[in-house]
Every structure is written in structure tokens, then in C-alpha cells.
Amino acid sequence: MDLKILLLLFLCPVFALSSFTILATNPAGTIISSFHRQAIQYLVDKQALSSIDKIPKHLDFQLAPATAIWVTEKTISKEYLQSQLDLFGRLDDVWNENFLENLFLSYEGSGQATIEPQAYEFLKLLGVARVFVTDNFGPAQYSVPTFRIPAAHRPPPGPSFISRQKGQQGVEIHHVYRLYLDEYDTFLFGSIPDIIKGGWIPTNITEFSSIPINDPPPQLIPVPSRLHMLSTPNLPLSGSRFGVKDVYNTRGLPTAAGSLAYLQTHEIPTETAPSIEKLLQLGAVMVGKTRTSQFAHGANPWEFVDVSYSWNPRGDGHLTASASSSGSACAIAAYDWLEFTVGSDTRGSVRKPAALVGAYGIRPSLGSMDLTGVLPLSEEMDTAGFFARHPNIFHEVASKWYSDSSVANRKPRSRFPLKLFYPTEHFPMRNRGAQELADDFVDALQQHLSITPVNVDFSKMITPFFPNGSFPAFQLYSNQLAEYRSWKDVGRPTADQFVAQFGRQPTFDPIPEKMFTRAQSLTEADFLAAVGLKRRFRDSILENIFKHDEESCSDSLFIYDAATGGVPSYRVEEFNHLEGATPFFLTAAAASPDGQAKASDFFNFLASMAELPEVTIPIGQVQYF
């Protein structure tokens, strides 16, 4: 069963309007289609962005496409309009020429603007039926009907729809969203802003299929025009679209955290997590919630029950993407209509999926972000991370999102670290092509950072800082940090409320069920002992491994393979026993030949337990068969 209300989109035209066809209605708005090089579907927001009064009554239309251009030139020529429309076509995947039936021109300069007669003839050739200009335009000879509107009521740059109901004096302006198919099942639902109440409205628009299927049909995700960013150029992330992992509260949208029981026992949030609010204030636009493993616990694809596992678009299409932020990871890998996606990282939930889908991912230093309104797993290890495909976007989001970090070291640095720990347990990799990529990357680091690789048995380096030199014991304490807090803060309250509402115990996915069972035998003293060990480990690592350096912050960096050594690991458990494949270790103890978990399989624990930042960097792709 999936966490969504199914509203099927029947792709049969109801009636046509100009170059658009109305397909269906939805609580969020009207679903329409158009053809521009390909069939494109849109959602027209039911709520009006603004309204324009005193429009002549003879203008009679129910719903019509429109384009708004904010102009800075005083004299509007044909060439200027052509340049603006060319810019729109290059920047945006929502706008196209079909939106030119109505044109809004807003002059953003001083004095009065004028429109040349040749510009009007150009608009007429484009099929523009009406022109709306702000009241700071001067008189003109026009060949297209032109109407004046107050500048305060101008729509944002880009595409929109205008509506006028019968008998209505004014014209209402509506946001329009392009609907993209979530073919890799990465989202729970899409969302659009609630203009009236604030927060968001879940859209829950699904693709209609005439063929009976057992699984719910994929979602259609509404994305706004990128041209709106032209009205807010001072915001660094203006126009950047992102999806957010379903452990973050967002006003008006349900938080399920991968659990039907949690969904049924918790009210829809009335506030947005400060971490997400900051992204919005920076100009980014949220388009929906992405899938997560239940309660952000590390789980394999075959252990997802309440919410189905997302599909990794890489390789043969059947590879694992790890957990728990796999929905966000698969989304950024699959869709070029997203700039970044938000995840959370406790013990690898951003870093591991990023490595497996070929994206940039970050776990920041512990304490870098306010995690109010985020489902907790372990306050001793939880961090807010994200994914991006492009290094420039990755840098821009990181530098702005974490800019208020209370733990950031802002002292100026004169050089990079001098040592690069190169673990011989991970290199060379099983796939020769993957090792060649790693060699080239290390060579580039040497050239550009003047850093020296140091071959080390890294497991041996850190073993003295484990309890009694035992990594399994260290892993046990780390597990207890997550198990105790997740049960106390999430599992037990959910179970108690579920029993109160339904008179029976809830059913959880296999991994949370196991973790909660173990957690019930833990005492607060056990938890505090685990906290103490973790903090001693942190201090030891910072004192002995990554030593402080005034010139470079840390005297060394650590590189390791966060993925699979260039060989496939599959979403189907049995496939991982095939020749040439390998299982992918999460947070459960992995058996080595002597029956013990190996530190080299869990180097991701190092940053989590030592409160360190860690970045996943995609360096290339190789064939594995």
C-alpha cells in the first residue's frame, strides 16, 4: 500500500480552449494539455494569484493562457520582444509560444514606456490576441487590443493563466505548473503553494492507465516556471526546484516518515521545519515530498513495506540506491527538472545513496542546521543533507543553506590539508575501470590541492579508539544511539496512539520492528553510556587522526569508496548472489569470514560518530558487465 490518495487523470479531452485542452479537474486546479513539439500536461492553480478589475465586459473567456514580460527598456521594439521570448525559451521548460494568446507587459523603469508599431505587428504575427500594459506605458498606435492594468496587479514573469467567469467584472490570474511524470517512483506526492492559507496543498495527480495494475500509478509532479526568478534576482536560490524527504514537516502536507501507522496517528503539520523555511527564503521552490525508508532507518529495498522503494535510474535500472534518503537520491539522478533534493543523514543516509546514483551529497558537521520539525533518529548523529547533480549548484546550496551554522569554523584558510589518507582496504577496487577513475581523481587532487596521498590501513589506525579495540562493540553502541531515541521519541508514541485509536498494535516495516524490539530492553543508563563512548571517540579522532591546523582547519583528508567498488548491487536480494554482484552493507552488522563486522565496510560511521562533515563526489561511471 502506498501513502497517497489516488485521483486518476483520465486523458480524454473535456473541451478545448485555444491551443490548450482541458482534461480534468482536481481539488488543486484544472488539468490541461497542449502540444509543443510534444504533448505536455499542466495544472492551472484553482486559487487566484491576483485579480485585475475594470476589464471591459466584452472580453469573454473562461480560461486562457498568458505570458508576462517585465521590461526595462523605455522603447519596446520588435527586436527587444524577440530577445525576451528567446530568453524565455532558453531558460524555461514550462513556457512556450502557446502561452502568447495574452501578453502582459510591465515596465519596471522610470518615466513612461512606449511600444513601437512594428512591435505590435510582430505580436500580431505571433497570435497575440490581447495586450495588457501597466499604467506607466504611454499612448501608442496598436493593432492588437490593449488594456491598462495597475502595476501592483501585474503577474510574475513567465507563463500563467487568466480566467473570467460569466458576469465577473475582473480577470483573475492563476499560476500554471508543468506536470512531470514521476516514472521512477521517487515522490509520494507533488505540492503547490496554498495562496490563501499559507503552506502547501498536496496535488496527488496520478497518471491514468487503461491496463489494470496492482501498484498505484505514478504521480505527476507540478513544477513552476523558472522565469519567476526574474522577479527576485536578489535571492541566491531563486527558481531552484527541490523535493524534500518525508521526514521534514511542511505546513499543509502530511508527514508519514514511510509509515502508515505514523500517518494515521499524526495531524498534518501547521508549521514548516526551519531548515526548509530557510531554503524557501533563499528563493528555492519546493515541488513535493520524496520517499524515505520507514522512520529513516537503514533498510534494504526488499524491506520496504508501507511505501514502495524508488527506482535507481543508473545502470540496468535494477540497482539499489541504499537508504534512507533513496527517494531524494533517485529523484535528483533521474530528473533534470530538479536542481537539488533534501535528505537527512544519520549514519550514511545521504552519502550512501549519493554514491549509488552518481550525485553529489553532503553530511554537514553535527549541529550545522536547526532540526526542529524533522523526525528524529538520533540527536547525536542526525544532520540535514542534500543532493545535487551539478557541482556549482551543490556549492551554492551548501554555502547558503549552512551559512548560519553555529559550528562552522569561519577563520580564513591559507592552504588545503597536506595529507590524503588512502585506505588500502578499499583500493584497488574490484572493477579495474573504477580504480582507474579513482587514480585519476587522486592525481587531480595532488595537482590542484598540493595534497599528498598516504597509503594506510585505516581500519588499523582507528581500531585503538573502539571499545576494547572491537569494531562490533563500537557498532553496537552506535546502533543503541539510534534505537533508543527512535523508539522513545517516535516508535512508542506512535504505537501508543495507534492502540488508543484502533485498539490494536501497529505493524511496522521489518527493520524498525527489529530496532524497536531491541530498544525496549535498553535503559537510559545504556543510552548515556553510548553517548559517552561516542563523544570520547569523537575527541580521540580529532586529536589523533584529523588534527587541527591553523592554516587548513584539518591537517588531513580521508578518501574512501562509499559505493560498491564498481560492481553492481541490486534491489532484489537474490540478484546479489549472482556472479559479479555484491551485497551492499547498510547499518546492520556484516559478517566477515571470522563472523565479525569489519570497520572497512562501515567507514561512513566515522563521520557520524565523530561529528565530522563528509561529501560524496561522483567521479565517473564504468561498465560492470
XYZ file of C-alpha atoms in Angstrom:
625
model
C 0.000 0.000 0.000
C 1.233 3.486 -0.786
C 0.804 6.730 1.117
C -1.372 8.623 -1.324
C -4.944 9.402 -2.223
C -5.480 8.325 -5.799
C -7.090 10.870 -8.095
C -6.886 9.336 -11.556
C -6.223 11.596 -14.509
C -8.336 10.474 -17.476
C -6.638 11.610 -20.658
C -9.824 12.298 -22.586
C -10.486 15.924 -23.587
C -13.436 17.611 -21.920
C -13.272 20.704 -24.123
C -10.667 22.804 -25.867
C -9.559 26.365 -25.261
C -7.309 27.975 -27.863
C -4.170 25.792 -28.081
C -4.921 24.019 -24.792
C -7.333 21.212 -23.976
C -8.964 20.776 -20.588
C -8.594 17.167 -19.460
C -9.934 17.034 -15.921
C -10.431 18.930 -12.714
C -8.636 18.296 -9.455
C -9.095 19.803 -5.977
C -5.888 21.735 -6.647
C -6.971 23.073 -10.026
C -7.637 22.312 -13.685
C -5.547 19.818 -15.635
C -4.923 20.795 -19.236
C -2.759 19.680 -22.137
C -1.061 21.310 -25.070
C 1.224 20.261 -27.884
C 4.567 21.995 -28.331
C 6.999 19.600 -30.011
C 5.444 17.014 -27.680
C 2.281 16.567 -25.633
C 2.621 18.498 -22.379
C 0.275 18.475 -19.402
C -0.231 21.351 -16.988
C -2.014 22.159 -13.764
C -3.719 25.546 -13.527
C -3.961 26.571 -9.876
C -7.542 26.795 -8.628
C -6.597 29.695 -6.371
C -6.075 33.086 -7.974
C -2.714 34.762 -7.567
C -4.281 38.184 -8.065
C -7.161 39.863 -9.878
C -7.483 42.818 -12.216
C -10.585 44.987 -12.015
C -12.175 47.223 -14.624
C -11.549 44.983 -17.598
C -14.116 45.565 -20.385
C -17.061 43.219 -20.126
C -16.877 42.199 -23.783
C -13.713 40.205 -23.025
C -15.364 36.836 -22.561
C -13.253 33.765 -21.797
C -13.283 31.100 -19.108
C -9.606 30.157 -19.041
C -6.850 31.470 -21.295
C -3.033 31.242 -21.417
C -0.906 34.310 -20.845
C 2.720 35.444 -20.833
C 4.121 38.243 -18.683
C 7.296 40.157 -19.513
C 8.821 42.660 -17.125
C 10.538 45.139 -19.436
C 13.352 47.530 -18.622
C 13.633 49.306 -21.986
C 11.660 52.528 -22.461
C 11.076 51.827 -26.132
C 9.690 48.360 -26.755
C 10.807 47.232 -30.191
C 10.210 44.047 -32.125
C 13.845 43.082 -31.540
C 13.554 43.608 -27.791
C 10.439 41.444 -27.543
C 12.061 38.756 -29.677
C 15.119 38.731 -27.398
C 12.923 38.358 -24.316
C 10.934 35.491 -25.808
C 14.155 33.790 -26.915
C 15.418 34.122 -23.336
C 12.191 32.595 -22.026
C 12.587 29.638 -24.349
C 16.176 29.021 -23.246
C 15.572 29.351 -19.515
C 12.245 27.640 -19.030
C 10.643 24.249 -19.550
C 7.134 25.434 -18.647
C 6.696 28.390 -21.006
C 6.312 28.064 -24.767
C 4.712 30.055 -27.600
C 1.288 28.601 -26.824
C 1.135 30.981 -23.850
C 1.217 34.055 -26.114
C -2.543 34.352 -26.561
C -2.474 37.092 -23.911
C 0.587 39.241 -23.211
C 1.247 41.291 -20.072
C 3.921 43.981 -20.341
C 5.091 45.588 -17.116
C 7.541 48.487 -17.333
C 9.994 48.391 -14.419
C 11.809 51.677 -15.131
C 11.119 55.354 -14.506
C 9.008 57.619 -16.678
C 6.816 56.192 -19.427
C 7.476 53.366 -21.853
C 6.202 53.130 -25.417
C 5.573 50.250 -27.792
C 6.652 50.687 -31.397
C 4.085 49.905 -34.138
C 6.413 47.241 -35.597
C 6.398 45.518 -32.217
C 2.609 45.310 -32.337
C 2.748 43.840 -35.840
C 5.240 41.276 -34.553
C 2.905 40.328 -31.693
C 0.012 40.019 -34.109
C 2.025 37.588 -36.246
C 2.725 35.544 -33.108
C -1.003 35.166 -32.493
C -1.253 37.515 -29.508
C -4.948 38.308 -29.077
C -4.710 40.874 -26.247
C -2.020 43.015 -24.668
C -2.224 44.206 -21.068
C 0.162 47.023 -20.133
C 0.859 48.646 -16.785
C -0.294 52.207 -16.347
C 3.195 53.637 -16.865
C 3.029 52.982 -20.616
C 2.348 55.956 -22.850
C -0.231 56.052 -25.671
C 0.526 54.018 -28.779
C -0.889 53.046 -32.129
C -1.715 49.421 -31.745
C -3.025 46.680 -33.982
C -3.730 44.314 -31.080
C -6.403 45.189 -28.464
C -4.579 46.740 -25.495
C -5.789 47.294 -21.936
C -4.243 49.101 -18.984
C -3.788 47.461 -15.595
C -2.384 48.697 -12.259
C 1.301 47.811 -11.859
C 0.560 46.319 -8.435
C -1.558 43.607 -10.081
C 0.930 42.512 -12.725
C 1.628 38.762 -12.854
C 5.178 37.466 -12.311
C 7.367 36.997 -15.392
C 6.624 33.911 -17.431
C 3.526 31.834 -18.133
C 0.213 31.993 -16.310
C -3.481 31.537 -16.978
C -6.197 34.149 -16.727
C -9.841 33.411 -16.065
C -13.084 35.282 -16.186
C -16.306 33.743 -15.066
C -19.585 34.802 -16.608
C -20.831 38.037 -15.081
C -17.493 38.698 -13.384
C -16.111 42.198 -13.804
C -12.421 41.496 -13.257
C -9.921 38.993 -14.547
C -8.149 36.554 -12.229
C -4.540 35.455 -12.710
C -3.522 31.874 -11.886
C -0.180 30.128 -11.543
C 0.388 27.306 -14.026
C 2.581 24.252 -13.403
C 4.004 21.756 -15.818
C 3.212 18.172 -14.830
C 6.139 15.768 -14.991
C 5.705 12.021 -14.679
C 7.494 10.535 -11.666
C 8.356 7.390 -13.593
C 10.948 6.260 -11.022
C 8.519 6.405 -8.079
C 10.636 8.868 -6.129
C 7.852 11.127 -4.822
C 4.929 10.459 -2.507
C 3.042 13.404 -3.968
C 3.558 16.779 -5.553
C 2.617 20.068 -3.951
C 1.826 23.669 -4.813
C 1.713 26.725 -2.539
C -1.550 27.431 -0.719
C -2.013 31.079 -1.657
C -4.933 31.625 0.710
C -3.938 29.790 3.907
C -0.167 29.586 3.518
C 1.854 26.393 3.367
C 1.179 23.846 0.634
C -1.548 21.812 -0.990
C -0.821 18.166 -1.925
C -1.781 17.632 -5.555
C -1.987 13.812 -5.728
C -2.371 13.749 -9.504
C -1.658 10.321 -10.956
C -1.243 9.053 -14.467
C -4.202 7.140 -15.840
C -3.565 3.669 -17.204
C -6.102 1.640 -19.168
C -4.213 -1.520 -18.175
C -5.073 -2.887 -14.701
C -2.076 -2.644 -12.358
C -1.575 -3.750 -8.784
C 0.624 -0.864 -7.707
C -0.642 2.708 -7.535
C 0.034 4.635 -10.749
C 2.944 7.094 -10.715
C 2.458 10.666 -9.628
C 2.507 13.695 -11.885
C 4.607 16.349 -10.150
C 3.720 20.028 -10.722
C 6.726 22.291 -11.291
C 6.522 26.093 -11.580
C 8.115 28.225 -14.244
C 11.765 29.112 -13.699
C 11.009 32.536 -15.156
C 9.503 33.656 -11.860
C 13.094 34.013 -10.663
C 13.417 37.084 -12.889
C 11.286 38.945 -10.348
C 13.565 38.006 -7.414
C 17.126 38.192 -8.787
C 18.499 39.105 -5.346
C 17.658 35.664 -3.906
C 20.597 33.264 -4.443
C 18.469 30.129 -4.988
C 15.680 31.871 -6.887
C 13.936 29.483 -9.265
C 15.692 26.365 -7.939
C 13.262 23.464 -7.606
C 13.680 20.840 -4.926
C 11.953 17.835 -3.411
C 12.077 17.178 0.328
C 12.382 13.874 2.163
C 9.224 12.908 4.025
C 10.742 13.304 7.473
C 10.604 17.113 7.301
C 7.420 18.861 8.389
C 5.946 21.206 5.816
C 2.828 23.209 6.568
C -0.270 21.688 4.997
C 1.380 18.447 3.849
C 1.187 15.171 5.782
C 4.365 13.711 7.234
C 4.310 9.906 7.154
C 8.028 9.094 7.510
C 7.397 5.951 5.462
C 4.806 4.611 7.921
C 1.060 4.193 7.522
C 0.718 3.988 11.290
C 2.547 7.288 11.741
C 0.407 8.895 9.035
C -2.791 7.730 10.726
C -1.808 8.946 14.192
C -0.357 12.377 13.446
C -2.033 15.595 12.412
C -0.984 17.448 9.294
C 1.769 19.885 10.339
C 0.787 23.519 10.745
C 4.376 24.766 10.637
C 7.284 24.225 8.275
C 10.633 22.991 9.592
C 13.051 25.954 9.917
C 15.566 24.148 7.712
C 13.065 24.028 4.838
C 11.832 27.535 5.576
C 15.366 28.818 5.060
C 15.540 27.280 1.589
C 12.277 28.995 0.707
C 13.591 32.319 1.982
C 16.630 31.847 -0.253
C 14.270 31.611 -3.233
C 14.099 27.843 -3.762
C 10.753 26.268 -4.685
C 9.508 23.004 -3.180
C 7.625 20.731 -5.585
C 6.749 17.749 -3.385
C 7.761 15.141 -0.828
C 10.100 12.268 -1.635
C 10.043 8.716 -0.322
C 12.018 7.521 2.661
C 12.644 4.270 4.437
C 10.453 3.960 7.498
C 11.486 6.417 10.232
C 14.759 6.962 8.298
C 16.113 3.588 9.473
C 18.631 1.911 7.196
C 16.707 -0.700 5.194
C 17.293 -2.699 2.050
C 14.897 -2.295 -0.909
C 13.195 -5.624 -0.180
C 12.492 -4.477 3.398
C 10.228 -1.579 2.336
C 6.583 -2.452 3.041
C 4.352 0.565 3.716
C 5.964 2.625 0.950
C 7.424 1.046 -2.168
C 11.100 1.558 -2.946
C 12.170 4.124 -5.549
C 13.925 3.074 -8.754
C 17.558 3.971 -9.333
C 17.857 5.290 -12.921
C 21.522 4.279 -13.184
C 22.941 1.153 -14.769
C 20.450 -1.509 -15.799
C 17.628 0.082 -13.789
C 17.630 -2.591 -11.082
C 20.446 -1.352 -8.852
C 19.975 -0.442 -5.213
C 20.087 3.189 -4.090
C 20.580 2.293 -0.419
C 18.550 4.180 2.225
C 17.056 6.111 3.884
C 17.121 9.135 1.561
C 16.858 6.941 -1.532
C 13.769 8.754 -2.818
C 15.572 12.087 -2.880
C 18.692 10.485 -4.371
C 16.825 8.728 -7.178
C 14.858 11.896 -7.938
C 17.930 14.088 -8.434
C 19.591 11.403 -10.542
C 16.525 10.928 -12.723
C 15.016 14.363 -13.309
C 16.647 17.395 -14.900
C 13.633 19.470 -13.813
C 15.014 19.438 -10.257
C 18.043 21.414 -9.085
C 18.516 19.620 -5.763
C 16.728 17.384 -3.267
C 16.778 17.374 0.520
C 17.602 14.306 2.586
C 18.793 13.565 6.097
C 21.938 11.743 7.138
C 22.391 9.935 10.443
C 24.765 7.122 9.516
C 25.058 7.442 5.754
C 21.534 8.135 4.501
C 22.699 10.870 2.115
C 26.263 9.774 1.452
C 25.492 6.170 0.506
C 22.553 6.890 -1.848
C 24.550 9.705 -3.479
C 27.370 7.274 -4.228
C 24.987 4.732 -5.748
C 23.085 7.150 -8.006
C 26.086 9.233 -9.059
C 25.214 12.540 -7.386
C 26.863 14.988 -5.038
C 25.731 14.530 -1.452
C 26.691 16.015 1.879
C 26.501 15.225 5.536
C 27.449 18.505 7.296
C 29.067 18.782 10.703
C 26.723 17.842 13.528
C 24.801 20.918 14.664
C 25.028 22.755 11.340
C 21.253 23.023 10.984
C 18.253 23.519 13.251
C 16.413 20.174 13.089
C 13.182 21.353 14.695
C 10.302 19.819 12.766
C 12.411 16.929 11.463
C 11.652 13.356 12.537
C 14.494 12.355 14.893
C 16.511 9.175 14.637
C 19.451 10.097 16.858
C 20.093 13.638 18.022
C 23.709 12.597 18.499
C 24.125 11.888 14.763
C 21.228 13.460 12.809
C 22.073 16.050 10.144
C 20.262 17.799 7.283
C 21.873 16.965 3.939
C 21.032 17.287 0.271
C 21.809 16.006 -3.235
C 22.691 17.797 -6.477
C 23.879 16.778 -9.934
C 25.950 19.873 -10.721
C 28.947 20.956 -8.629
C 28.104 24.655 -8.955
C 24.572 24.095 -7.667
C 25.937 21.851 -4.931
C 28.333 24.574 -3.793
C 25.714 27.322 -3.994
C 23.114 25.445 -1.952
C 25.656 24.328 0.656
C 27.225 27.759 1.090
C 23.843 29.453 1.511
C 21.880 26.782 3.408
C 24.545 26.233 6.064
C 25.599 29.897 6.239
C 24.140 30.371 9.734
C 25.757 27.239 11.158
C 26.625 27.593 14.819
C 29.502 25.112 14.467
C 31.145 26.449 11.305
C 34.794 27.446 11.517
C 34.939 30.785 9.696
C 38.608 31.545 10.190
C 40.392 32.311 6.897
C 42.480 29.457 5.499
C 45.731 29.870 3.608
C 46.033 26.356 2.178
C 44.413 22.943 1.860
C 45.243 19.954 4.083
C 48.580 18.329 3.286
C 47.731 14.624 3.733
C 45.174 12.417 1.997
C 44.562 9.133 3.839
C 44.229 6.452 1.156
C 42.859 3.216 2.702
C 44.430 0.084 1.305
C 41.332 -1.862 2.447
C 39.302 -0.121 -0.304
C 41.904 0.339 -3.024
C 42.457 -1.082 -5.527
C 38.789 -1.641 -6.340
C 37.358 -4.844 -7.757
C 36.492 -3.118 -11.037
C 39.677 -2.070 -12.846
C 37.875 0.753 -14.660
C 36.639 2.131 -11.349
C 40.167 2.050 -9.947
C 41.451 3.989 -12.954
C 38.868 6.697 -12.247
C 39.941 6.811 -8.609
C 43.592 7.087 -9.634
C 42.808 9.986 -11.974
C 40.835 11.729 -9.243
C 43.628 11.388 -6.702
C 46.102 12.695 -9.292
C 43.851 15.725 -9.800
C 43.718 16.330 -6.049
C 47.506 16.236 -5.904
C 47.777 18.696 -8.772
C 45.147 21.204 -7.654
C 45.327 20.943 -3.853
C 49.008 20.064 -3.428
C 47.927 17.197 -1.195
C 49.975 14.019 -0.720
C 48.286 10.575 -0.685
C 49.323 8.420 2.252
C 48.623 4.699 1.890
C 47.318 3.421 5.211
C 45.460 0.549 6.785
C 42.811 2.940 8.026
C 40.919 0.297 9.983
C 44.086 -0.351 11.960
C 44.538 3.397 12.547
C 41.144 3.832 14.185
C 40.857 0.457 15.961
C 42.536 1.725 19.182
C 39.624 4.114 19.639
C 36.970 1.371 19.608
C 35.878 -0.138 22.947
C 38.424 -2.855 23.693
C 39.627 -2.452 20.107
C 36.406 -4.065 18.836
C 34.518 -2.592 15.889
C 31.430 -4.799 16.530
C 31.255 -3.345 20.056
C 31.618 0.150 18.609
C 28.858 -0.586 16.098
C 26.619 -1.866 18.889
C 26.925 1.423 20.772
C 26.177 3.349 17.584
C 23.100 1.191 16.997
C 21.902 1.875 20.534
C 22.084 5.643 19.977
C 19.610 5.312 17.111
C 17.446 2.549 18.560
C 16.859 4.154 21.939
C 15.977 7.611 20.638
C 13.893 6.433 17.696
C 11.801 4.196 19.947
C 11.413 6.745 22.728
C 10.595 9.744 20.509
C 8.845 8.108 17.553
C 8.063 4.400 17.848
C 6.489 4.232 21.300
C 4.346 7.409 20.930
C 3.130 6.155 17.552
C 2.319 2.690 18.910
C 0.529 4.106 21.962
C -1.573 6.467 19.859
C -2.357 3.732 17.348
C -3.604 1.438 20.114
C -5.710 4.275 21.535
C -7.291 4.965 18.136
C -7.673 1.466 16.715
C -7.440 -0.925 19.668
C -4.551 -2.944 18.264
C -0.803 -2.751 17.815
C 0.507 -1.146 14.613
C 2.562 -3.010 12.051
C 5.958 -1.576 11.234
C 8.421 -2.455 8.474
C 10.928 -5.236 9.323
C 13.912 -3.033 10.228
C 12.055 -0.620 12.554
C 10.301 -3.615 14.108
C 13.668 -5.184 14.957
C 15.154 -1.911 16.180
C 12.150 -1.116 18.360
C 12.231 -4.619 19.862
C 15.874 -4.201 20.815
C 15.278 -0.667 22.082
C 12.690 -1.810 24.615
C 15.431 -3.617 26.537
C 17.653 -0.512 26.664
C 17.743 1.689 29.734
C 18.574 5.357 29.949
C 21.875 4.302 31.510
C 22.620 2.210 28.400
C 21.859 5.204 26.218
C 24.025 7.564 28.254
C 26.874 5.058 28.120
C 26.586 5.024 24.319
C 26.590 8.838 24.260
C 29.707 8.896 26.409
C 31.523 6.419 24.198
C 30.582 8.341 21.076
C 31.926 11.617 22.456
C 35.160 10.019 23.605
C 35.558 8.549 20.139
C 34.970 11.995 18.616
C 37.634 13.564 20.796
C 40.129 10.799 20.040
C 39.625 11.040 16.283
C 40.062 14.822 16.300
C 43.130 14.595 18.498
C 44.879 11.732 16.732
C 43.593 11.364 13.142
C 42.211 14.641 11.790
C 44.350 17.043 13.754
C 43.572 20.745 13.937
C 45.649 23.002 11.710
C 45.506 26.806 11.833
C 46.256 27.126 8.128
C 43.961 24.418 6.758
C 41.428 23.653 9.550
C 42.345 19.938 9.463
C 45.778 18.620 8.621
C 44.372 15.743 6.555
C 41.512 14.441 4.422
C 40.182 10.905 4.056
C 39.027 9.329 0.797
C 37.183 6.020 0.532
C 34.791 4.181 -1.752
C 31.280 4.835 -0.462
C 29.703 2.598 -3.097
C 30.481 -0.927 -4.285
C 33.902 -0.891 -5.895
C 32.406 -0.551 -9.356
C 30.389 -3.781 -9.230
C 26.581 -3.983 -9.139
C 24.429 -4.338 -6.051
C 20.762 -4.966 -6.737
C 17.374 -4.006 -5.336
C 16.385 -7.705 -5.444
C 18.116 -9.661 -2.691
C 18.625 -12.840 -4.706
C 20.370 -10.960 -7.542
C 23.209 -10.067 -5.183
C 24.236 -13.720 -5.023
C 24.879 -13.788 -8.781
C 28.450 -13.919 -10.013
C 29.896 -10.415 -10.297
C 27.352 -8.809 -7.937
C 27.769 -7.848 -4.297
C 25.525 -7.106 -1.316
C 25.502 -3.522 -0.075
C 26.067 -3.010 3.628
C 23.855 -0.555 5.488
C 23.868 -0.339 9.274
C 23.301 -3.992 10.120
C 26.376 -5.953 11.139
C 28.057 -7.526 8.131
C 29.798 -10.847 8.630
C 33.420 -11.243 7.631
C 34.995 -14.716 7.383
C 35.591 -14.688 11.132
C 31.944 -13.810 11.768
C 32.591 -10.224 12.827
C 31.624 -6.919 11.230
C 34.550 -5.110 9.608
C 35.300 -1.427 10.120
C 36.245 -1.102 6.442
C 32.652 -1.883 5.452
C 31.372 0.976 7.593
C 33.740 3.893 7.165
C 30.583 6.022 6.932
C 30.229 5.536 10.712
C 33.383 7.598 11.215
C 31.820 10.975 10.329
C 28.589 10.110 12.155
C 30.247 9.182 15.433
C 32.985 11.848 15.258
C 30.552 14.657 14.243
C 32.520 15.309 11.049
C 31.364 16.588 7.656
C 31.548 14.238 4.688
C 30.908 14.805 0.992
C 30.131 12.236 -1.701
C 31.691 13.167 -5.044
C 30.742 11.335 -8.264
C 33.916 10.877 -10.315
C 32.615 8.892 -13.299
C 30.911 5.734 -14.460
C 32.185 2.351 -15.603
C 30.805 -0.790 -17.168
C 30.240 -3.646 -14.758
C 29.368 -6.419 -17.220
